[in-house]
Coordinates of C-alpha atoms in Angstrom, one line a residue:
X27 CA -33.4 19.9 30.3
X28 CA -30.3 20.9 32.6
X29 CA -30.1 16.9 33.0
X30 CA -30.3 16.3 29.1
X31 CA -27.6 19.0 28.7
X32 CA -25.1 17.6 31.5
X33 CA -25.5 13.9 29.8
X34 CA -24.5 15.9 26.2
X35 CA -21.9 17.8 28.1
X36 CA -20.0 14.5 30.0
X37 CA -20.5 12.7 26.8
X38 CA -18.3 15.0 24.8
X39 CA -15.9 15.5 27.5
X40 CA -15.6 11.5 28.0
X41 CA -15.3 11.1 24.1
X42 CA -12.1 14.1 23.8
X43 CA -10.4 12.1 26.8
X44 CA -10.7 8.8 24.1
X45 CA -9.0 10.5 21.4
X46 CA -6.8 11.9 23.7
X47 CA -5.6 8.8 25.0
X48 CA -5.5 7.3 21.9
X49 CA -2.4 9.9 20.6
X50 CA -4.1 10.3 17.7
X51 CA -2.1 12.9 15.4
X52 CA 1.4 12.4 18.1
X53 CA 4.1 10.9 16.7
X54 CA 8.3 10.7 17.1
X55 CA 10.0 12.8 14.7
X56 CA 12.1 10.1 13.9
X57 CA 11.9 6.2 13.6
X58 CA 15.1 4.2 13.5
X59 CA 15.2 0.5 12.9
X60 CA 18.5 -1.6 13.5
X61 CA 18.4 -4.9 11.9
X62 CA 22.3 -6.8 13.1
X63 CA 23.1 -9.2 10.6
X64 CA 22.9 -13.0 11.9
X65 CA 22.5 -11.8 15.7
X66 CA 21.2 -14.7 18.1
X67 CA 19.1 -13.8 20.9
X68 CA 21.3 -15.3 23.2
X69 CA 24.2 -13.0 22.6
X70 CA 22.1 -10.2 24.9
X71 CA 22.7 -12.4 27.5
X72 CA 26.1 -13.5 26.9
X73 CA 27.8 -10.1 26.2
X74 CA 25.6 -8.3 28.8
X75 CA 28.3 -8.4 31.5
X76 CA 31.0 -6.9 28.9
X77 CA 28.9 -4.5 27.3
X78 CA 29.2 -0.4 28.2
X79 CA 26.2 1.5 29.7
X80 CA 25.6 3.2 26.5
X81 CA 24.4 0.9 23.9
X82 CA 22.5 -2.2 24.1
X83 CA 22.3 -2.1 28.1
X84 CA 20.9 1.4 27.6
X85 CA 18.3 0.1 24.9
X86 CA 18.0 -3.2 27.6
X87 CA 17.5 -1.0 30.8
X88 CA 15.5 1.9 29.5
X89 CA 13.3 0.1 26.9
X90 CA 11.0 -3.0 26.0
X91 CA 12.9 -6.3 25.4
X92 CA 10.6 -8.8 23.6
X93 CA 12.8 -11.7 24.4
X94 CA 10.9 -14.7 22.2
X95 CA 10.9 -12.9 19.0
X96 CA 10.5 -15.9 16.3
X97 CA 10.7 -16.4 12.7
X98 CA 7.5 -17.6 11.5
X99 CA 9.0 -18.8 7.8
X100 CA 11.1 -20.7 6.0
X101 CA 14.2 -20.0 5.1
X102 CA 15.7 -17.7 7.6
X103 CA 18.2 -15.4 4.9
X104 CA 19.3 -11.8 4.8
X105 CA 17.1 -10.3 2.3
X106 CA 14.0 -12.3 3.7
X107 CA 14.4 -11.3 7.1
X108 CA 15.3 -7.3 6.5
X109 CA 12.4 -7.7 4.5
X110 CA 10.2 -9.5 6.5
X111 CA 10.8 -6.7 9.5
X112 CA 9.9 -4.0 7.3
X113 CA 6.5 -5.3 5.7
X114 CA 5.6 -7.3 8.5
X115 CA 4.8 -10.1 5.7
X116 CA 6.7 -13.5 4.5
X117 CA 7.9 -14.4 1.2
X118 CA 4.5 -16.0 0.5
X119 CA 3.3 -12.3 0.1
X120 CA 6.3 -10.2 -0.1
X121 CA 7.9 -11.9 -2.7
X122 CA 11.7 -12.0 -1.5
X123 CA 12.7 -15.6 -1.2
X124 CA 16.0 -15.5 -0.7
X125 CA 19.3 -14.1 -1.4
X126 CA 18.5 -15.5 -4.9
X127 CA 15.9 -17.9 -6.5
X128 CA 14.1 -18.5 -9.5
X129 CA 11.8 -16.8 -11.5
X130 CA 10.7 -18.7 -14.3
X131 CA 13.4 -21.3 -14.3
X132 CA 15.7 -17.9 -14.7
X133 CA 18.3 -17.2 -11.9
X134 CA 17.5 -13.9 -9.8
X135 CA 19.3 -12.1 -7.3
X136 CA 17.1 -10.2 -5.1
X137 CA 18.5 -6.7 -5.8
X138 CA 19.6 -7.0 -9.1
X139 CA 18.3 -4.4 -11.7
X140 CA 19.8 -3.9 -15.4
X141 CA 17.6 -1.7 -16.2
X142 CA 18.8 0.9 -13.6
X143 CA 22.3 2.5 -13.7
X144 CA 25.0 2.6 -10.5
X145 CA 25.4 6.3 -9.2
X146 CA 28.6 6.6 -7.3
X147 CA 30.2 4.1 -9.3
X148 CA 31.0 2.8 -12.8
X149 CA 30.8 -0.9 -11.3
X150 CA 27.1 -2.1 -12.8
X151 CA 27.9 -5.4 -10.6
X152 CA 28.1 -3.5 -7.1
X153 CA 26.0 -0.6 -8.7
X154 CA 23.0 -1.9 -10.7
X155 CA 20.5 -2.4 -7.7
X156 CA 16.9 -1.7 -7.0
X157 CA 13.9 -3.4 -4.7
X158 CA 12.2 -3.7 -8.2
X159 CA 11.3 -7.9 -7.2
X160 CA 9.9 -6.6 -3.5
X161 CA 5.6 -6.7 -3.8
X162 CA 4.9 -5.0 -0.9
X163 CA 4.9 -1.7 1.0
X164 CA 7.0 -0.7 3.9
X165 CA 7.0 1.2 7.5
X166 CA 8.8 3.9 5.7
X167 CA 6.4 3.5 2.3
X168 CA 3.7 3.8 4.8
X169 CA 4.8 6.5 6.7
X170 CA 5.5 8.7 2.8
X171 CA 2.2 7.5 2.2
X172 CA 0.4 9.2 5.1
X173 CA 2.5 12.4 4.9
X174 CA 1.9 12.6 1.5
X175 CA 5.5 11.6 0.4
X176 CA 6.5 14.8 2.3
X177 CA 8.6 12.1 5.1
X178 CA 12.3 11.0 4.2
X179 CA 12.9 7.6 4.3
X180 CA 17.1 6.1 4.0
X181 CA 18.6 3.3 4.1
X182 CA 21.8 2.6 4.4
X183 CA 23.9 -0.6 4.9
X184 CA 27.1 -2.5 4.0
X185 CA 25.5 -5.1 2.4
X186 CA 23.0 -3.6 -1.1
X187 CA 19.9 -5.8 0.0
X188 CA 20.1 -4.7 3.6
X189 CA 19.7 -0.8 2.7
X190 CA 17.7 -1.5 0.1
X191 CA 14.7 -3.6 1.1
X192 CA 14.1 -1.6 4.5
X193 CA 14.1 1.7 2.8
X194 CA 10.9 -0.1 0.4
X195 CA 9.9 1.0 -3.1
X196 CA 9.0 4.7 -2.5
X197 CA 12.6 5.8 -0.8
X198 CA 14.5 8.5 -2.4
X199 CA 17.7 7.5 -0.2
X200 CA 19.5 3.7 0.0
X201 CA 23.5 3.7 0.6
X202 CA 25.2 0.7 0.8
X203 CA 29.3 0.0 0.4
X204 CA 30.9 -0.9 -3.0
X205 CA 33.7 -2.9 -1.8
X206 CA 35.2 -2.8 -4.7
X207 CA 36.4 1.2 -4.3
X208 CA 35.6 2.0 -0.4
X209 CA 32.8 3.8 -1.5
X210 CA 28.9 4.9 -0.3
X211 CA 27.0 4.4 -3.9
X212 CA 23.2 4.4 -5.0
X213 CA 21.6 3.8 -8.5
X214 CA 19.3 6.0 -10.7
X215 CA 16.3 4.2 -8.9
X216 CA 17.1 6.7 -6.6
X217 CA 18.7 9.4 -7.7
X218 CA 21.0 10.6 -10.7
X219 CA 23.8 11.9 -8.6
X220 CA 24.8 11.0 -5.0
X221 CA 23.4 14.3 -2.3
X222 CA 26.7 16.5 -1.4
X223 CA 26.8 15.4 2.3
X224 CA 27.3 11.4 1.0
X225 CA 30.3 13.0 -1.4
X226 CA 31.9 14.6 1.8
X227 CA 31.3 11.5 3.5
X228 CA 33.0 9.5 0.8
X229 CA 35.6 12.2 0.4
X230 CA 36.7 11.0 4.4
X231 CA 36.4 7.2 3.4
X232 CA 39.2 7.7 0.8
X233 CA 41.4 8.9 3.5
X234 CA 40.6 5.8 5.9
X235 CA 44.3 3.8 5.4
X236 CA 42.8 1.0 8.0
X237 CA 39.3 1.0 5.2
X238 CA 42.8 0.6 2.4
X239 CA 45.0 -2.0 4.2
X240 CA 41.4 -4.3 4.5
X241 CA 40.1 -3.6 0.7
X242 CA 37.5 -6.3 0.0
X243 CA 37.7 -7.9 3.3
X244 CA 36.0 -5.0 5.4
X245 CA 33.1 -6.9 6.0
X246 CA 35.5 -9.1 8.0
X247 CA 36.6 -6.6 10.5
X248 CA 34.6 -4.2 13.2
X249 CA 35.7 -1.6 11.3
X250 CA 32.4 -2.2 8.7
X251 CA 30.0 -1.3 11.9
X252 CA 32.3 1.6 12.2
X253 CA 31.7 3.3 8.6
X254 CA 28.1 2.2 8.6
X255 CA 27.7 3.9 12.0
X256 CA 29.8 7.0 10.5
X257 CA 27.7 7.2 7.4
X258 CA 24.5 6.3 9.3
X259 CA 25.3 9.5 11.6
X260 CA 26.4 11.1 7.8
X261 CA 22.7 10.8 6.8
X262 CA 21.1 11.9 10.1
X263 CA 22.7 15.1 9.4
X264 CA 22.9 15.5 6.1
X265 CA 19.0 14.9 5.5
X266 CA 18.3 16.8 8.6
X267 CA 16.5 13.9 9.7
X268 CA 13.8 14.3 12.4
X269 CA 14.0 18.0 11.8
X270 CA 10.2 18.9 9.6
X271 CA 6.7 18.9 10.4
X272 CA 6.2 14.9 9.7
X273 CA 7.9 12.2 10.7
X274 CA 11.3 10.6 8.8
X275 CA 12.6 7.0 9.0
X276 CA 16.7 5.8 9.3
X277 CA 16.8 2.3 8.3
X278 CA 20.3 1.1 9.8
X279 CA 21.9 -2.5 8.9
X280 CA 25.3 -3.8 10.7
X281 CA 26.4 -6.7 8.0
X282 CA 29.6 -7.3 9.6
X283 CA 28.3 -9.8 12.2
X284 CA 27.1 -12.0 9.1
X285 CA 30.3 -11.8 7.4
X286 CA 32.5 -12.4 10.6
X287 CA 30.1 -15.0 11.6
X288 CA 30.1 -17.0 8.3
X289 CA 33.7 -17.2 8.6
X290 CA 34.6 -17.8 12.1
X291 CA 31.1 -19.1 13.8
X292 CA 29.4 -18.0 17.5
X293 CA 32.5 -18.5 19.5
X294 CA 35.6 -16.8 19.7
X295 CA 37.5 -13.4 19.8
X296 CA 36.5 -12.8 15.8
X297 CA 32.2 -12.7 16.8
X298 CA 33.2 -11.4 20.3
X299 CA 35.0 -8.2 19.4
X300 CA 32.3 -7.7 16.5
X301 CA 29.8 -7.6 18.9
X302 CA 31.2 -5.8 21.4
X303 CA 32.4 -3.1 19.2
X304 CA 29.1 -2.8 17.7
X305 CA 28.4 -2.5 21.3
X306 CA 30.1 0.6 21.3
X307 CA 28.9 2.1 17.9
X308 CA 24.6 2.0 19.4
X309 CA 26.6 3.9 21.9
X310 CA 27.6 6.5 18.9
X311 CA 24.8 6.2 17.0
X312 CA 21.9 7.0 20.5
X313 CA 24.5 9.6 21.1
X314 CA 23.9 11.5 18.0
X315 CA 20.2 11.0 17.9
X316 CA 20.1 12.2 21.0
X317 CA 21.8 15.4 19.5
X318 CA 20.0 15.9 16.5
X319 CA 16.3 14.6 17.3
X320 CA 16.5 14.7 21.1
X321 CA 15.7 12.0 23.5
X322 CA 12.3 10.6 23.4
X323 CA 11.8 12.3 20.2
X324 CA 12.9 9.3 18.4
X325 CA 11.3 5.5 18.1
X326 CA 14.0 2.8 17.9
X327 CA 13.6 -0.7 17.3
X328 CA 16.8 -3.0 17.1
X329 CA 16.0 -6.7 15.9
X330 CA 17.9 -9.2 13.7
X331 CA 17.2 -11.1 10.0
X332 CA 18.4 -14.0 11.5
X333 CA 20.6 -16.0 14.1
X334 CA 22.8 -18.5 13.3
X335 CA 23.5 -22.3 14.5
X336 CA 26.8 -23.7 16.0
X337 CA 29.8 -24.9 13.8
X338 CA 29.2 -28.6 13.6
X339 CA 32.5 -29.2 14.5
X340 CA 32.2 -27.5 17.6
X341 CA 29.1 -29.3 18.8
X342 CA 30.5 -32.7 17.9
X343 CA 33.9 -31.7 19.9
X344 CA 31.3 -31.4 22.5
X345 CA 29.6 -34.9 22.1
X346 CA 26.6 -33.3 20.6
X347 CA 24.3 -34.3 17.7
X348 CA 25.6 -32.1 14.3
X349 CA 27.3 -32.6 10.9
X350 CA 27.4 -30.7 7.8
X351 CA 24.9 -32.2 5.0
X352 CA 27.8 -32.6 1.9
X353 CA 24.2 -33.1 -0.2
X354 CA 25.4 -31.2 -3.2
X355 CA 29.2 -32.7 -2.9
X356 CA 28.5 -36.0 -2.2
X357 CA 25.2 -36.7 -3.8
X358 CA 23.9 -34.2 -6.1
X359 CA 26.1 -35.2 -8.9
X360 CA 27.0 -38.9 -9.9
X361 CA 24.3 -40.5 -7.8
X362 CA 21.2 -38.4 -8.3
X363 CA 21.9 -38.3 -11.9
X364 CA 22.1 -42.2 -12.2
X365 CA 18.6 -42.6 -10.3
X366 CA 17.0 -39.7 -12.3
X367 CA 18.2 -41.8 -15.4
X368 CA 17.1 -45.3 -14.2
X369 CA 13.5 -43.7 -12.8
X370 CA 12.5 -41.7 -16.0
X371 CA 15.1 -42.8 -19.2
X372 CA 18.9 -42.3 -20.2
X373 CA 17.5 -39.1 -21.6
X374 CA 16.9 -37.4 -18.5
X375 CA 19.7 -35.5 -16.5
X376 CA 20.5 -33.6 -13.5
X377 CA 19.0 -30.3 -16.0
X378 CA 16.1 -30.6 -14.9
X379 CA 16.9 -29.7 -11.6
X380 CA 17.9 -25.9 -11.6
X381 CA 19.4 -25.5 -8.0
X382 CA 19.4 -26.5 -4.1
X383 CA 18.7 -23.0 -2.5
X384 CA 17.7 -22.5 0.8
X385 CA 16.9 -26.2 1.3
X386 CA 14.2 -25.8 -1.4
X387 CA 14.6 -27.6 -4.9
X388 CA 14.0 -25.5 -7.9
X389 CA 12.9 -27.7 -10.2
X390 CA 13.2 -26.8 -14.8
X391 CA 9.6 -26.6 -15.2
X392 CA 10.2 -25.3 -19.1
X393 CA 13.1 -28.7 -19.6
X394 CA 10.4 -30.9 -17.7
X395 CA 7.9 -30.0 -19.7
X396 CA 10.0 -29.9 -23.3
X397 CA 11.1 -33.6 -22.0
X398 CA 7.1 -34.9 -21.9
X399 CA 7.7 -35.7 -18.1
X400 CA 4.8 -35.3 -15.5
X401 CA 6.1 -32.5 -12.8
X402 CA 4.6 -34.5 -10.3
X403 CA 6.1 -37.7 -11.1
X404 CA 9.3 -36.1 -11.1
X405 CA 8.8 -34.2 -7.6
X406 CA 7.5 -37.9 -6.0
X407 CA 10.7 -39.5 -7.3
X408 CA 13.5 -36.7 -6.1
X409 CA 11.1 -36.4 -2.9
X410 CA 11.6 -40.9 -2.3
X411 CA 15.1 -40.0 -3.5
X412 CA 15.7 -37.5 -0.8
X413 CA 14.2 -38.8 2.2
X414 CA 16.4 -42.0 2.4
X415 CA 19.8 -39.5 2.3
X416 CA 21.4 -39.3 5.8
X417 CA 20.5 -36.5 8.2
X418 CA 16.8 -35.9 6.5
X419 CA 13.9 -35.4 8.9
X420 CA 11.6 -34.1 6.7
X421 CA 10.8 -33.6 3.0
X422 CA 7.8 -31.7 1.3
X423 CA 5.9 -30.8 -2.1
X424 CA 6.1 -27.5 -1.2
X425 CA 2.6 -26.7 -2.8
X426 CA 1.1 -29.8 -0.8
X427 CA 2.5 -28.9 2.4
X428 CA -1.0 -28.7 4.4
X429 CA -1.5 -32.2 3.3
X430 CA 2.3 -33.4 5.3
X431 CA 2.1 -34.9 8.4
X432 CA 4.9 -33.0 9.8
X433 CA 4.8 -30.9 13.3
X434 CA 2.5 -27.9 13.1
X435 CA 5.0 -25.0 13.4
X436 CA 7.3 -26.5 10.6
X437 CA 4.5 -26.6 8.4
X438 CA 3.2 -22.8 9.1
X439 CA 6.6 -21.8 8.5
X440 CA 7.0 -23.5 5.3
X441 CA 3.3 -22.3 4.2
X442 CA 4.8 -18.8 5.3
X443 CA 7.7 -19.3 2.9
X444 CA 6.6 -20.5 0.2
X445 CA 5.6 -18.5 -3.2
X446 CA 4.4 -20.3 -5.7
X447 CA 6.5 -18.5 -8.6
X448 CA 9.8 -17.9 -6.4
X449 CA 10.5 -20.6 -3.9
X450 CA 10.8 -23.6 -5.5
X451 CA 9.3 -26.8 -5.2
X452 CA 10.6 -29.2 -2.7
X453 CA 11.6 -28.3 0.6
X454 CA 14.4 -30.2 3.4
X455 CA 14.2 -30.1 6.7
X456 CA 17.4 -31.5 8.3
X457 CA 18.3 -33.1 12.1
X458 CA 18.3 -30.1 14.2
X459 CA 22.7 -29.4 14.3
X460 CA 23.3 -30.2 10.8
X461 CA 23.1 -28.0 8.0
X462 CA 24.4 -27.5 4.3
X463 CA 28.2 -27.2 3.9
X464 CA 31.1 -26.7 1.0
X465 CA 33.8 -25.0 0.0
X466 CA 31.8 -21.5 0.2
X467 CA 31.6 -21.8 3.8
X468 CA 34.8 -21.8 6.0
X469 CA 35.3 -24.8 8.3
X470 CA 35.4 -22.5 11.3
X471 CA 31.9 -20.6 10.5
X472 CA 28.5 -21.2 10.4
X473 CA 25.5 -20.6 8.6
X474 CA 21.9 -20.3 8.9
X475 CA 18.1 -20.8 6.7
X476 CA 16.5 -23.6 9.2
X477 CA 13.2 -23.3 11.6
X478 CA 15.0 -24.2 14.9
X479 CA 16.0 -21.6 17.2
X480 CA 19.4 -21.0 17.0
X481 CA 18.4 -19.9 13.4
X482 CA 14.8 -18.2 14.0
X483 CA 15.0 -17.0 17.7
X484 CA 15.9 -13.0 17.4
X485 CA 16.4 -10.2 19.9
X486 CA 13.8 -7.8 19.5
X487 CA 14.1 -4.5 21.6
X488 CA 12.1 -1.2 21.4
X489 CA 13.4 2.2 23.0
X490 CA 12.5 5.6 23.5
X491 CA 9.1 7.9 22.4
X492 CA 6.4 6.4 23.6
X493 CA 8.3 3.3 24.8
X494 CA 7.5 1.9 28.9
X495 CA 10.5 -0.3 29.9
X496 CA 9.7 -3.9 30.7
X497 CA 9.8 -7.4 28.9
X498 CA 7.7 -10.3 27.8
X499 CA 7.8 -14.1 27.4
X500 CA 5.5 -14.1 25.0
X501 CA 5.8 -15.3 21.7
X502 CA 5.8 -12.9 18.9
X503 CA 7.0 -13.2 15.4
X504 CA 9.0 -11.1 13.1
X505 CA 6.5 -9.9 11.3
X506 CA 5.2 -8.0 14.5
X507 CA 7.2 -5.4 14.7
X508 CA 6.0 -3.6 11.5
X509 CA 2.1 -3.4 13.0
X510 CA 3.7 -2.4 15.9
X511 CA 5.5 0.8 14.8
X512 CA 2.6 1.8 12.4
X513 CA 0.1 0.9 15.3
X514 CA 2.1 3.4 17.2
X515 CA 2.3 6.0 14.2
X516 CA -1.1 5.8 14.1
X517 CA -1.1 4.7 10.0
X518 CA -2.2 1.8 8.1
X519 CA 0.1 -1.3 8.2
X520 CA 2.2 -2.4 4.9
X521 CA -0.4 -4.1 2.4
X522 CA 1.1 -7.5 2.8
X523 CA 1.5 -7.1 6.6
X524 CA 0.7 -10.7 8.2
X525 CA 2.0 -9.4 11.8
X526 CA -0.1 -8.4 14.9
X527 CA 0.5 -5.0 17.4
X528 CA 2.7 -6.3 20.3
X529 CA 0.2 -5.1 22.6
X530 CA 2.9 -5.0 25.9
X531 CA 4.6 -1.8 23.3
X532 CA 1.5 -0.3 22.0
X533 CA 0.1 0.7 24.9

């Protein structure tokens, strides 16, 4: 009997040491996620040397550096990558496929909203915003979820789409800039009137003559990572973030490394003083969580939506394989329309093509249709079409893609990317170096959306509660780092979420 009750006894004890070391019920009163706007993993190497001890070497030295964090989709944009961190999902299931796209032959931008009002603001075009086309849950529409919708989640951003989409559908709080008036705004998806502490913190941006002389162009100067830092720390106080019984979430973008990088490229003292004044503003922005939530009270996570490649020019200057691809300059009018005409009769135009976005042709399924053509006929002729044009390596019926003998991590990515009522129909893959061009882009910058690395390999760093310093090799994906910080939380993961725990974090 003694025996029988010393099994029961060891048996019980053995089982509370499992749940205690499972954490179950611990949690950081705060969760932070950084997402920097067009960062390449290689820039925590290159700036290491000039960065202070404060920001990312802090985040570098004290925490876990995944350092071959990949895109696992296609294209690699803004609104698919913040959202893509944030679900742990792809535009397959999330539903953001781009910046814009098509819905039903009908244009869409990701954010737009008509049916909400701009709060803040009287300018519908800055003001007009919700994540009304986003399918699936968040970290922070996961974490209102478990706590009953008693956690605050905020976003806040230069750029609409990257406070938006982080924050997810159940947020009460997404800030991001009208450029228009120097101004923090929301819209009634939110809230009716902006909270008193992002009026005060607006009040202060009026004053800002350096925010004056640059008007429109702020996205252009440090100075964005500066107010989004200021109103980031705005909202940390203001919301008392970190501060109740359950645990909040601060969803932080840094836009101006986009903007600067679109218009002057990877080299040069334009992206170098963005990045190391961002640099400095981690610095600012540790500091106050440190303040307010306390070190180790807080999970961080700092990543990016996507990199960016080389200006073309640049490489060549440097005898290496690039170009732009002048597709829609060059080719997309007068010639494509003459073979669309010869292939199918004088009746049929360049209309039944609606765009080029993202590499991805979005075909008029309604003017195809109307016109008695066969959508497959017409995707087999623009597909021959395409793949004889210069610089080509690849192209694909994007809802035949498992049936393309192309290399196996193009095709995953393309499967990844591709929704069947948002992303179009036909996708390019170019020679790795070249990529689309025009008079949108300066001839100085560079841009981004392809598979190869300079595009789809991210830094990926986590820091603080819970969080054992070290690094790994190991491939992991975007999509990871959603299961990871739920996995930690101890909640379920977004309903879309694709991604896998990074074991080496969730320990």
């Amino acid at each position: 009997m003694k025996r029988v009750l010393f099994i029961i006894a060891m048996t019980a004890c053995v089982c509370q040491m499992a749940l205690a070391h499972t954490g179950f019920g611990e949690r950081p009163k705060l969760v932070v996620g950084i997402v920097v706007d067009q960062m390449r993993w290689d820039y925590l190497s290159r700036y290491y040397d000039q960065f202070g001890d404060d920001g990312f070497k802090r985040l570098i030295k004290k925490g876990y550096s995944c350092d071959n964090c990949l895109i696992n989709y296609l294209p690699t944009v803004t609104s698919i990558g913040h959202t893509s961190v944030y679900t742990g999902s792809t535009p397959a299931l999330h539903g953001i496929c781009g910046n814009d796209f098509f819905i039903d032959d009908e244009p869409v931008s990701c954010c737009n909203d008509e049916s909400v009002d701009p709060v803040g603001t009287d300018n519908r075009k800055r003001g007009s915003k919700s994540p009304h086309y986003l399918l699936s849950t968040t970290i922070g529409d996961q974490i209102r979820l478990h706590t009953d919708f008693k956690s605050k989640v905020v976003g806040v951003a230069y750029k609409d789409r990257a406070a938006i989409l982080p924050a997810g559908r159940s947020s009460d709080h997404a800030y991001w800039l009208d450029i228009d008036n120097g101004q923090f705004i929301t819209s009634t998806y939110y809230r009716t009137e902006l909270p008193d502490w992002v009026k005060a913190y607006n009040k202060e941006l009026k004053k800002n003559k350096e925010l004056k002389k640059v008007g429109n162009d702020v996205g252009l100067y440090p100075l964005c990572g500066h107010i989004t830092t200021d109103m980031a720390i705005a909202a940390l106080k203001g919301e008392r973030l970190g501060k109740g019984k359950v645990t909040d979430m601060l969803c932080v973008s840094y836009s101006q490394t986009d903007v600067i990088g679109h218009k002057w490229g990877t080299r040069g003292e334009h992206t170098d003083g963005a990045y190391l004044e961002l640099d400095k503003d981690i610095a600012r922005l540790l500091k106050a969580l440190d303040d307010q939530v306390g070190e180790g009270n807080y999970l961080l996570f700092l990543t990016a939506d996507h990199g960016g490649a080389h200006n073309y020019q640049f490489m060549i200057d440097h005898k290496m394989n690039a170009d732009e691809w002048r597709f829609t300059e060059d080719v997309l009018n007068d010639q494509l329309d003459a073979y669309l005409k010869e292939k199918f009769g004088s009746g049929v135009d360049l209309s039944i093509i609606n765009g080029l976005n993202g590499y991805r042709f979005y075909l008029n399924h309604g003017k195809i249709k109307a016109l008695g053509l066969n959508l497959q006929q017409v995707k087999d002729a623009l597909i021959a079409y395409v793949r004889e044009l210069p610089q080509v390596q690849f192209v694909m019926d994007f809802e035949k893609v498992n049936t393309w003998s192309v290399p196996d991590n193009i095709r995953s990515r393309a499967l990844y990317g591709y929704h069947p009522h948002r992303s179009g129909d036909i996708l390019v893959v170019l020679e790795a170096g070249h990529y689309e061009s025009g008079s949108w882009l300066a001839p100085t910058g560079t841009t981004h959306s392809a598979w190869n690395p300079y595009d789809a390999h991210i830094p990926l760093l986590f820091y603080g509660w819970k969080v054992e310093h070290g690094s790994t090799s190991r491939e992991v994906h975007i999509t990871d780092i959603a299961p990871t910080i739920t996995q930690m939380l101890h909640i379920q993961q977004p309903n879309a979420c694709v991604g896998e725990p990074i074991g080496e974090v969730v320990r």
